[in-house]
Amino acid sequence: MAAKIYYEKDAPIGPLQGKKVAVIGFGSQGHAHSLNLRDSGIEVAVAELPKTDNFKLAVEHGFKPGDIKTAMNGAALIIVTLPDEVQGKVYASQIAPNLKAGQTMGFCHGFNIHFGYIVPPKEINVVMIAPKGPGHLVRSEFAKGGGVPCLVAVQQDATGTAKQIALA
């Protein structure tokens, strides 16, 4: 497939409006995605380990972080922002058992999907939105009304709406 450049007009938030998004991890990318989505009117549930600095940071930003199962419950989109080296283990133990048909899994990096460390079931959309900048830049540019370039990919389109969800 040929590369395509998408602009703001090509990426309306509509496919996520009225839906819940779970963000797994409140680190560099997780905090930016969580805050940007919430500021765009999307319901966001944050999953983060209790008593960690990122848990405390999520609370400071007005989130009520909890466990992965709770965050995923009823979520249309699950964004995995954990470090690559722990994603496979967390996926197997906590994410996979709680996936429901029709949900979309989103990643900020394609390593675990590309190399098969994570293989979601066929009834799940799998997308990647990889910002070409660290989370603090993603957040600060959004707060100024702008954005950063991102790579967008659809690995699996179970519902026929994966690309629209990824762009949103």
CSV table of N, CA and C in Angstrom, one decimal:
chain,number,residue,atom,x,y,z
A,1,MET,N,0.8,-1.2,0.0
A,1,MET,CA,0.0,0.0,0.0
A,1,MET,C,0.9,1.2,0.0
A,2,ALA,N,0.5,2.2,-0.8
A,2,ALA,CA,1.3,3.5,-0.8
A,2,ALA,C,1.1,4.3,0.4
A,3,ALA,N,2.1,5.1,0.7
A,3,ALA,CA,2.0,6.0,1.9
A,3,ALA,C,1.0,7.1,1.5
A,4,LYS,N,0.4,7.6,2.5
A,4,LYS,CA,-0.6,8.7,2.4
A,4,LYS,C,-0.4,9.6,3.5
A,5,ILE,N,-0.5,10.9,3.3
A,5,ILE,CA,-0.4,11.9,4.3
A,5,ILE,C,-1.8,12.4,4.7
A,6,TYR,N,-2.1,12.3,5.9
A,6,TYR,CA,-3.4,12.7,6.5
A,6,TYR,C,-3.2,14.0,7.2
A,7,TYR,N,-4.3,14.9,7.1
A,7,TYR,CA,-4.3,16.2,7.8
A,7,TYR,C,-5.4,16.2,8.8
A,8,GLU,N,-5.5,17.2,9.6
A,8,GLU,CA,-6.5,17.4,10.6
A,8,GLU,C,-7.9,17.1,10.0
A,9,LYS,N,-8.2,17.6,8.8
A,9,LYS,CA,-9.5,17.5,8.2
A,9,LYS,C,-9.8,16.0,7.9
A,10,ASP,N,-8.8,15.2,7.8
A,10,ASP,CA,-8.9,13.8,7.5
A,10,ASP,C,-9.1,12.9,8.8
A,11,ALA,N,-9.0,13.5,9.9
A,11,ALA,CA,-9.0,12.8,11.2
A,11,ALA,C,-10.0,13.3,12.2
A,12,PRO,N,-11.3,13.3,11.8
A,12,PRO,CA,-12.3,13.8,12.8
A,12,PRO,C,-12.4,12.9,14.0
A,13,ILE,N,-12.8,13.5,15.1
A,13,ILE,CA,-12.9,12.8,16.4
A,13,ILE,C,-14.2,12.0,16.5
A,14,GLY,N,-15.1,12.2,15.6
A,14,GLY,CA,-16.4,11.5,15.6
A,14,GLY,C,-16.5,10.1,15.9
A,15,PRO,N,-15.6,9.2,15.3
A,15,PRO,CA,-15.7,7.8,15.6
A,15,PRO,C,-15.4,7.4,17.1
A,16,LEU,N,-14.9,8.4,17.9
A,16,LEU,CA,-14.7,8.1,19.3
A,16,LEU,C,-15.7,8.8,20.2
A,17,GLN,N,-16.5,9.7,19.6
A,17,GLN,CA,-17.4,10.5,20.5
A,17,GLN,C,-18.5,9.5,21.1
A,18,GLY,N,-18.7,9.7,22.3
A,18,GLY,CA,-19.7,8.9,23.1
A,18,GLY,C,-19.2,7.6,23.5
A,19,LYS,N,-17.9,7.3,23.2
A,19,LYS,CA,-17.3,6.0,23.6
A,19,LYS,C,-16.2,6.2,24.6
A,20,LYS,N,-15.9,5.1,25.3
A,20,LYS,CA,-14.9,5.1,26.3
A,20,LYS,C,-13.5,4.6,25.7
A,21,VAL,N,-12.4,5.3,26.1
A,21,VAL,CA,-11.1,4.9,25.7
A,21,VAL,C,-10.3,4.5,27.0
A,22,ALA,N,-9.7,3.3,27.0
A,22,ALA,CA,-8.8,2.9,28.1
A,22,ALA,C,-7.4,3.2,27.7
A,23,VAL,N,-6.7,3.9,28.5
A,23,VAL,CA,-5.2,4.1,28.3
A,23,VAL,C,-4.5,3.3,29.3
A,24,ILE,N,-3.7,2.3,28.8
A,24,ILE,CA,-2.9,1.4,29.7
A,24,ILE,C,-1.5,2.0,29.9
A,25,GLY,N,-1.3,2.6,31.0
A,25,GLY,CA,-0.1,3.3,31.4
A,25,GLY,C,-0.2,4.8,31.3
A,26,PHE,N,0.4,5.5,32.3
A,26,PHE,CA,0.3,7.0,32.3
A,26,PHE,C,1.7,7.6,32.3
A,27,GLY,N,2.6,6.9,31.4
A,27,GLY,CA,3.9,7.4,31.3
A,27,GLY,C,4.0,8.5,30.2
A,28,SER,N,5.1,8.6,29.5
A,28,SER,CA,5.4,9.6,28.5
A,28,SER,C,4.2,9.7,27.5
A,29,GLN,N,3.9,8.7,26.8
A,29,GLN,CA,2.8,8.7,25.8
A,29,GLN,C,1.4,8.6,26.4
A,30,GLY,N,1.3,7.8,27.5
A,30,GLY,CA,0.0,7.6,28.1
A,30,GLY,C,-0.6,8.9,28.7
A,31,HIS,N,0.2,9.7,29.3
A,31,HIS,CA,-0.4,10.9,29.9
A,31,HIS,C,-0.8,11.9,28.8
A,32,ALA,N,0.0,11.9,27.7
A,32,ALA,CA,-0.4,12.8,26.6
A,32,ALA,C,-1.7,12.4,25.9
A,33,HIS,N,-1.8,11.1,25.6
A,33,HIS,CA,-3.0,10.6,24.9
A,33,HIS,C,-4.2,10.8,25.9
A,34,SER,N,-4.0,10.5,27.1
A,34,SER,CA,-5.2,10.6,28.1
A,34,SER,C,-5.7,12.0,28.2
A,35,LEU,N,-4.8,12.9,28.4
A,35,LEU,CA,-5.2,14.3,28.5
A,35,LEU,C,-5.7,14.9,27.2
A,36,ASN,N,-5.1,14.6,26.1
A,36,ASN,CA,-5.6,15.1,24.8
A,36,ASN,C,-7.0,14.5,24.5
A,37,LEU,N,-7.2,13.3,24.7
A,37,LEU,CA,-8.5,12.7,24.4
A,37,LEU,C,-9.6,13.3,25.4
A,38,ARG,N,-9.2,13.4,26.7
A,38,ARG,CA,-10.2,14.0,27.6
A,38,ARG,C,-10.5,15.4,27.2
A,39,ASP,N,-9.5,16.2,26.8
A,39,ASP,CA,-9.7,17.6,26.4
A,39,ASP,C,-10.5,17.7,25.1
A,40,SER,N,-10.6,16.6,24.4
A,40,SER,CA,-11.4,16.5,23.1
A,40,SER,C,-12.8,16.0,23.4
A,41,GLY,N,-13.1,15.8,24.7
A,41,GLY,CA,-14.5,15.4,25.0
A,41,GLY,C,-14.7,13.9,25.1
A,42,ILE,N,-13.6,13.1,25.1
A,42,ILE,CA,-13.7,11.6,25.1
A,42,ILE,C,-13.6,11.2,26.6
A,43,GLU,N,-14.4,10.2,26.9
A,43,GLU,CA,-14.3,9.5,28.2
A,43,GLU,C,-13.0,8.7,28.3
A,44,VAL,N,-12.2,8.9,29.2
A,44,VAL,CA,-10.9,8.2,29.3
A,44,VAL,C,-10.8,7.5,30.7
A,45,ALA,N,-10.5,6.2,30.6
A,45,ALA,CA,-10.2,5.5,31.8
A,45,ALA,C,-8.7,5.1,31.8
A,46,VAL,N,-8.0,5.4,32.9
A,46,VAL,CA,-6.5,5.2,32.9
A,46,VAL,C,-6.2,4.0,33.8
A,47,ALA,N,-5.4,3.1,33.3
A,47,ALA,CA,-4.9,2.0,34.1
A,47,ALA,C,-3.4,2.2,34.5
A,48,GLU,N,-3.1,2.2,35.7
A,48,GLU,CA,-1.8,2.4,36.2
A,48,GLU,C,-1.6,1.7,37.5
A,49,LEU,N,-0.3,1.3,37.8
A,49,LEU,CA,0.0,0.6,39.0
A,49,LEU,C,-0.1,1.5,40.2
A,50,PRO,N,-0.8,1.1,41.3
A,50,PRO,CA,-1.0,1.9,42.5
A,50,PRO,C,0.4,2.2,43.1
A,51,LYS,N,0.4,3.4,43.7
A,51,LYS,CA,1.5,3.8,44.5
A,51,LYS,C,2.7,4.2,43.7
A,52,THR,N,2.6,4.2,42.3
A,52,THR,CA,3.7,4.6,41.5
A,52,THR,C,3.6,6.2,41.2
A,53,ASP,N,4.7,6.7,40.8
A,53,ASP,CA,4.8,8.1,40.4
A,53,ASP,C,3.7,8.4,39.3
A,54,ASN,N,3.6,7.5,38.4
A,54,ASN,CA,2.6,7.8,37.3
A,54,ASN,C,1.2,7.7,37.8
A,55,PHE,N,0.9,6.8,38.8
A,55,PHE,CA,-0.4,6.8,39.4
A,55,PHE,C,-0.7,8.1,40.0
A,56,LYS,N,0.3,8.6,40.8
A,56,LYS,CA,0.1,9.9,41.5
A,56,LYS,C,-0.1,11.0,40.5
A,57,LEU,N,0.6,11.0,39.4
A,57,LEU,CA,0.5,12.0,38.4
A,57,LEU,C,-0.9,12.0,37.7
A,58,ALA,N,-1.4,10.8,37.5
A,58,ALA,CA,-2.7,10.6,36.9
A,58,ALA,C,-3.8,11.2,37.8
A,59,VAL,N,-3.6,11.0,39.1
A,59,VAL,CA,-4.6,11.6,40.1
A,59,VAL,C,-4.5,13.1,40.1
A,60,GLU,N,-3.2,13.6,40.0
A,60,GLU,CA,-3.0,15.1,40.0
A,60,GLU,C,-3.7,15.7,38.8
A,61,HIS,N,-3.8,14.9,37.7
A,61,HIS,CA,-4.5,15.4,36.5
A,61,HIS,C,-6.0,15.1,36.5
A,62,GLY,N,-6.5,14.7,37.6
A,62,GLY,CA,-8.0,14.5,37.7
A,62,GLY,C,-8.5,13.1,37.2
A,63,PHE,N,-7.6,12.2,37.0
A,63,PHE,CA,-8.0,10.8,36.6
A,63,PHE,C,-8.2,10.0,37.9
A,64,LYS,N,-8.9,8.9,37.8
A,64,LYS,CA,-9.0,8.0,38.9
A,64,LYS,C,-8.5,6.6,38.4
A,65,PRO,N,-7.1,6.5,38.4
A,65,PRO,CA,-6.5,5.3,37.8
A,65,PRO,C,-6.9,4.1,38.5
A,66,GLY,N,-7.0,3.0,37.8
A,66,GLY,CA,-7.4,1.7,38.4
A,66,GLY,C,-6.6,0.6,37.6
A,67,ASP,N,-7.2,-0.6,37.8
A,67,ASP,CA,-6.6,-1.8,37.2
A,67,ASP,C,-7.0,-1.9,35.7
A,68,ILE,N,-6.3,-2.7,35.0
A,68,ILE,CA,-6.5,-2.8,33.5
A,68,ILE,C,-7.9,-3.4,33.2
A,69,LYS,N,-8.3,-4.4,33.9
A,69,LYS,CA,-9.7,-5.0,33.6
A,69,LYS,C,-10.8,-3.9,33.8
A,70,THR,N,-10.7,-3.1,34.8
A,70,THR,CA,-11.7,-2.1,35.1
A,70,THR,C,-11.6,-1.0,34.0
A,71,ALA,N,-10.4,-0.6,33.6
A,71,ALA,CA,-10.3,0.4,32.6
A,71,ALA,C,-10.8,-0.1,31.2
A,72,MET,N,-10.6,-1.3,30.9
A,72,MET,CA,-11.0,-1.9,29.6
A,72,MET,C,-12.5,-2.2,29.6
A,73,ASN,N,-13.2,-2.3,30.7
A,73,ASN,CA,-14.6,-2.7,30.7
A,73,ASN,C,-15.4,-1.6,30.0
A,74,GLY,N,-16.0,-2.0,28.9
A,74,GLY,CA,-16.8,-1.0,28.1
A,74,GLY,C,-16.1,-0.1,27.2
A,75,ALA,N,-14.7,-0.3,27.1
A,75,ALA,CA,-13.9,0.6,26.2
A,75,ALA,C,-14.0,0.2,24.8
A,76,ALA,N,-14.2,1.1,23.9
A,76,ALA,CA,-14.2,0.9,22.5
A,76,ALA,C,-12.8,0.8,22.0
A,77,LEU,N,-11.9,1.5,22.6
A,77,LEU,CA,-10.5,1.6,22.2
A,77,LEU,C,-9.6,1.4,23.4
A,78,ILE,N,-8.6,0.5,23.3
A,78,ILE,CA,-7.6,0.3,24.4
A,78,ILE,C,-6.3,0.7,23.8
A,79,ILE,N,-5.7,1.8,24.4
A,79,ILE,CA,-4.4,2.2,23.9
A,79,ILE,C,-3.3,1.7,24.9
A,80,VAL,N,-2.4,0.9,24.3
A,80,VAL,CA,-1.3,0.4,25.2
A,80,VAL,C,-0.1,1.3,25.0
A,81,THR,N,0.3,1.9,26.1
A,81,THR,CA,1.4,2.8,26.1
A,81,THR,C,2.5,2.4,27.0
A,82,LEU,N,2.5,1.1,27.4
A,82,LEU,CA,3.5,0.5,28.3
A,82,LEU,C,4.8,0.4,27.5
A,83,PRO,N,5.9,0.3,28.2
A,83,PRO,CA,7.2,0.0,27.5
A,83,PRO,C,7.1,-1.3,26.7
A,84,ASP,N,7.7,-1.4,25.6
A,84,ASP,CA,7.7,-2.6,24.7
A,84,ASP,C,8.1,-3.8,25.5
A,85,GLU,N,9.0,-3.8,26.3
A,85,GLU,CA,9.5,-5.0,27.0
A,85,GLU,C,8.6,-5.6,27.9
A,86,VAL,N,7.5,-4.9,28.4
A,86,VAL,CA,6.6,-5.5,29.3
A,86,VAL,C,5.2,-5.8,28.6
A,87,GLN,N,5.0,-5.2,27.4
A,87,GLN,CA,3.7,-5.3,26.8
A,87,GLN,C,3.2,-6.8,26.6
A,88,GLY,N,4.1,-7.7,26.1
A,88,GLY,CA,3.7,-9.1,25.9
A,88,GLY,C,3.2,-9.7,27.1
A,89,LYS,N,3.9,-9.6,28.2
A,89,LYS,CA,3.5,-10.2,29.5
A,89,LYS,C,2.2,-9.6,30.0
A,90,VAL,N,2.1,-8.3,30.0
A,90,VAL,CA,0.8,-7.7,30.5
A,90,VAL,C,-0.3,-8.0,29.5
A,91,TYR,N,-0.1,-8.1,28.2
A,91,TYR,CA,-1.1,-8.5,27.3
A,91,TYR,C,-1.7,-9.9,27.7
A,92,ALA,N,-0.8,-10.8,27.8
A,92,ALA,CA,-1.2,-12.2,28.1
A,92,ALA,C,-1.9,-12.4,29.4
A,93,SER,N,-1.4,-11.7,30.4
A,93,SER,CA,-2.0,-11.9,31.8
A,93,SER,C,-3.2,-11.0,32.1
A,94,GLN,N,-3.3,-9.8,31.5
A,94,GLN,CA,-4.4,-8.9,31.9
A,94,GLN,C,-5.2,-8.3,30.8
A,95,ILE,N,-4.7,-8.2,29.6
A,95,ILE,CA,-5.4,-7.6,28.5
A,95,ILE,C,-6.2,-8.6,27.8
A,96,ALA,N,-5.5,-9.6,27.3
A,96,ALA,CA,-6.2,-10.7,26.4
A,96,ALA,C,-7.4,-11.3,27.1
A,97,PRO,N,-7.4,-11.6,28.4
A,97,PRO,CA,-8.5,-12.2,29.0
A,97,PRO,C,-9.8,-11.3,29.1
A,98,ASN,N,-9.5,-10.0,28.9
A,98,ASN,CA,-10.6,-9.0,29.1
A,98,ASN,C,-11.1,-8.4,27.7
A,99,LEU,N,-10.5,-8.8,26.6
A,99,LEU,CA,-10.9,-8.3,25.3
A,99,LEU,C,-12.3,-8.8,24.9
A,100,LYS,N,-13.0,-7.9,24.3
A,100,LYS,CA,-14.3,-8.2,23.7
A,100,LYS,C,-14.3,-8.0,22.2
A,101,ALA,N,-15.0,-8.8,21.5
A,101,ALA,CA,-15.2,-8.7,20.1
A,101,ALA,C,-15.6,-7.3,19.7
A,102,GLY,N,-15.0,-6.7,18.7
A,102,GLY,CA,-15.3,-5.4,18.2
A,102,GLY,C,-14.5,-4.2,18.8
A,103,GLN,N,-13.7,-4.6,19.9
A,103,GLN,CA,-12.9,-3.5,20.5
A,103,GLN,C,-11.7,-3.3,19.5
A,104,THR,N,-11.0,-2.1,19.8
A,104,THR,CA,-9.8,-1.8,19.0
A,104,THR,C,-8.7,-1.7,20.0
A,105,MET,N,-7.6,-2.3,19.6
A,105,MET,CA,-6.3,-2.1,20.4
A,105,MET,C,-5.5,-1.2,19.6
A,106,GLY,N,-5.0,-0.2,20.3
A,106,GLY,CA,-4.1,0.8,19.7
A,106,GLY,C,-2.7,0.8,20.4
A,107,PHE,N,-1.7,0.9,19.6
A,107,PHE,CA,-0.3,0.9,20.1
A,107,PHE,C,0.4,2.2,19.6
A,108,CYS,N,1.4,2.6,20.4
A,108,CYS,CA,2.2,3.8,20.0
A,108,CYS,C,3.5,3.3,19.3
A,109,HIS,N,3.7,2.0,19.2
A,109,HIS,CA,4.9,1.5,18.6
A,109,HIS,C,4.5,0.1,18.1
A,110,GLY,N,5.1,-0.3,17.0
A,110,GLY,CA,4.6,-1.6,16.4
A,110,GLY,C,5.4,-2.8,16.7
A,111,PHE,N,6.4,-2.7,17.6
A,111,PHE,CA,7.3,-3.8,17.8
A,111,PHE,C,6.6,-5.1,18.2
A,112,ASN,N,5.8,-5.1,19.2
A,112,ASN,CA,5.2,-6.4,19.7
A,112,ASN,C,4.2,-7.0,18.7
A,113,ILE,N,3.5,-6.2,17.9
A,113,ILE,CA,2.6,-6.7,16.9
A,113,ILE,C,3.4,-7.2,15.7
A,114,HIS,N,4.4,-6.4,15.3
A,114,HIS,CA,5.2,-6.8,14.1
A,114,HIS,C,5.9,-8.2,14.3
A,115,PHE,N,6.5,-8.3,15.5
A,115,PHE,CA,7.3,-9.5,15.8
A,115,PHE,C,6.5,-10.6,16.5
A,116,GLY,N,5.2,-10.5,16.6
A,116,GLY,CA,4.3,-11.5,17.0
A,116,GLY,C,4.3,-11.8,18.5
A,117,TYR,N,4.9,-10.9,19.3
A,117,TYR,CA,4.8,-11.1,20.8
A,117,TYR,C,3.4,-10.9,21.3
A,118,ILE,N,2.6,-10.1,20.6
A,118,ILE,CA,1.2,-9.9,20.9
A,118,ILE,C,0.4,-10.3,19.6
A,119,VAL,N,-0.5,-11.2,19.7
A,119,VAL,CA,-1.3,-11.6,18.6
A,119,VAL,C,-2.8,-11.5,19.0
A,120,PRO,N,-3.4,-10.4,18.8
A,120,PRO,CA,-4.8,-10.3,19.2
A,120,PRO,C,-5.7,-11.2,18.4
A,121,PRO,N,-6.9,-11.5,19.0
A,121,PRO,CA,-7.9,-12.4,18.3
A,121,PRO,C,-8.4,-11.7,17.0
A,122,LYS,N,-8.8,-12.4,16.1
A,122,LYS,CA,-9.3,-11.9,14.8
A,122,LYS,C,-10.5,-10.9,14.9
A,123,GLU,N,-11.2,-11.0,16.0
A,123,GLU,CA,-12.4,-10.1,16.1
A,123,GLU,C,-12.1,-8.8,16.8
A,124,ILE,N,-10.8,-8.5,16.9
A,124,ILE,CA,-10.3,-7.2,17.5
A,124,ILE,C,-9.6,-6.4,16.4
A,125,ASN,N,-9.9,-5.1,16.3
A,125,ASN,CA,-9.1,-4.2,15.5
A,125,ASN,C,-7.8,-4.0,16.1
A,126,VAL,N,-6.7,-3.8,15.3
A,126,VAL,CA,-5.4,-3.5,15.8
A,126,VAL,C,-4.8,-2.4,15.0
A,127,VAL,N,-4.5,-1.3,15.7
A,127,VAL,CA,-4.0,-0.1,15.0
A,127,VAL,C,-2.8,0.4,15.7
A,128,MET,N,-2.0,1.3,15.0
A,128,MET,CA,-0.9,1.9,15.6
A,128,MET,C,-1.0,3.4,15.2
A,129,ILE,N,-0.8,4.2,16.2
A,129,ILE,CA,-0.6,5.7,16.1
A,129,ILE,C,0.7,6.0,16.8
A,130,ALA,N,1.7,6.2,16.0
A,130,ALA,CA,3.1,6.4,16.6
A,130,ALA,C,3.5,7.9,16.4
A,131,PRO,N,3.3,8.7,17.5
A,131,PRO,CA,3.7,10.1,17.4
A,131,PRO,C,5.2,10.2,17.2
A,132,LYS,N,5.7,11.1,16.3
A,132,LYS,CA,7.1,11.3,16.1
A,132,LYS,C,7.6,12.3,17.0
A,133,GLY,N,7.4,12.1,18.3
A,133,GLY,CA,7.9,13.0,19.3
A,133,GLY,C,7.5,12.4,20.7
A,134,PRO,N,8.2,12.8,21.7
A,134,PRO,CA,7.9,12.3,23.1
A,134,PRO,C,6.6,12.9,23.6
A,135,GLY,N,6.0,12.2,24.6
A,135,GLY,CA,4.7,12.6,25.1
A,135,GLY,C,4.6,14.1,25.5
A,136,HIS,N,5.6,14.6,26.1
A,136,HIS,CA,5.5,16.0,26.6
A,136,HIS,C,5.3,17.0,25.4
A,137,LEU,N,6.0,16.6,24.2
A,137,LEU,CA,5.8,17.4,23.0
A,137,LEU,C,4.4,17.2,22.4
A,138,VAL,N,3.9,16.0,22.4
A,138,VAL,CA,2.6,15.6,21.9
A,138,VAL,C,1.6,16.5,22.7
A,139,ARG,N,1.7,16.5,24.0
A,139,ARG,CA,0.8,17.3,24.9
A,139,ARG,C,0.9,18.8,24.6
A,140,SER,N,2.1,19.3,24.6
A,140,SER,CA,2.3,20.8,24.5
A,140,SER,C,1.8,21.3,23.2
A,141,GLU,N,2.1,20.5,22.1
A,141,GLU,CA,1.6,21.0,20.8
A,141,GLU,C,0.1,20.9,20.7
A,142,PHE,N,-0.5,19.9,21.3
A,142,PHE,CA,-2.0,19.8,21.4
A,142,PHE,C,-2.6,21.0,22.2
A,143,ALA,N,-1.9,21.3,23.3
A,143,ALA,CA,-2.4,22.5,24.1
A,143,ALA,C,-2.3,23.8,23.4
A,144,LYS,N,-1.4,23.9,22.4
A,144,LYS,CA,-1.3,25.1,21.6
A,144,LYS,C,-2.2,25.1,20.4
A,145,GLY,N,-2.9,24.0,20.2
A,145,GLY,CA,-3.8,23.9,19.1
A,145,GLY,C,-3.2,23.2,17.9
A,146,GLY,N,-2.1,22.6,18.1
A,146,GLY,CA,-1.4,21.9,17.0
A,146,GLY,C,-1.3,20.4,17.2
A,147,GLY,N,-0.2,19.9,16.6
A,147,GLY,CA,0.0,18.5,16.8
A,147,GLY,C,1.4,18.1,16.3
A,148,VAL,N,1.7,16.8,16.3
A,148,VAL,CA,3.0,16.3,15.8
A,148,VAL,C,2.7,15.3,14.8
A,149,PRO,N,3.6,15.1,13.8
A,149,PRO,CA,3.4,14.1,12.8
A,149,PRO,C,3.3,12.7,13.5
A,150,CYS,N,2.5,11.8,13.0
A,150,CYS,CA,2.4,10.5,13.5
A,150,CYS,C,2.4,9.5,12.4
A,151,LEU,N,2.8,8.3,12.6
A,151,LEU,CA,2.7,7.2,11.7
A,151,LEU,C,1.4,6.5,12.1
A,152,VAL,N,0.6,6.1,11.1
A,152,VAL,CA,-0.7,5.5,11.3
A,152,VAL,C,-0.7,4.1,10.6
A,153,ALA,N,-1.1,3.1,11.2
A,153,ALA,CA,-1.1,1.8,10.6
A,153,ALA,C,-2.3,1.0,11.1
A,154,VAL,N,-2.9,0.2,10.2
A,154,VAL,CA,-3.9,-0.8,10.6
A,154,VAL,C,-3.4,-2.2,10.3
A,155,GLN,N,-3.2,-3.0,11.4
A,155,GLN,CA,-2.8,-4.3,11.2
A,155,GLN,C,-3.9,-5.3,11.0
A,156,GLN,N,-5.1,-5.0,11.6
A,156,GLN,CA,-6.2,-5.9,11.6
A,156,GLN,C,-7.5,-5.0,11.7
A,157,ASP,N,-8.4,-5.2,10.7
A,157,ASP,CA,-9.6,-4.4,10.6
A,157,ASP,C,-10.8,-5.4,10.8
A,158,ALA,N,-11.2,-5.7,12.0
A,158,ALA,CA,-12.3,-6.7,12.2
A,158,ALA,C,-13.6,-6.1,12.0
A,159,THR,N,-13.8,-4.8,12.2
A,159,THR,CA,-15.1,-4.1,12.2
A,159,THR,C,-15.3,-3.3,10.9
A,160,GLY,N,-14.3,-3.1,10.1
A,160,GLY,CA,-14.4,-2.2,9.0
A,160,GLY,C,-14.2,-0.7,9.3
A,161,THR,N,-14.0,-0.4,10.6
A,161,THR,CA,-13.8,1.0,11.1
A,161,THR,C,-12.5,1.3,11.7
A,162,ALA,N,-11.5,0.3,11.6
A,162,ALA,CA,-10.2,0.5,12.3
A,162,ALA,C,-9.5,1.8,11.9
A,163,LYS,N,-9.4,2.1,10.6
A,163,LYS,CA,-8.7,3.2,10.2
A,163,LYS,C,-9.4,4.5,10.7
A,164,GLN,N,-10.7,4.6,10.7
A,164,GLN,CA,-11.4,5.8,11.2
A,164,GLN,C,-11.1,6.0,12.7
A,165,ILE,N,-11.1,4.9,13.4
A,165,ILE,CA,-10.9,4.9,14.8
A,165,ILE,C,-9.4,5.4,15.1
A,166,ALA,N,-8.5,4.8,14.3
A,166,ALA,CA,-7.1,5.2,14.5
A,166,ALA,C,-6.9,6.7,14.2
A,167,LEU,N,-7.5,7.2,13.1
A,167,LEU,CA,-7.3,8.6,12.8
A,167,LEU,C,-8.0,9.5,13.8
A,168,ALA,N,-9.1,9.1,14.4
A,168,ALA,CA,-9.8,9.9,15.5
A,168,ALA,C,-8.8,10.0,16.6
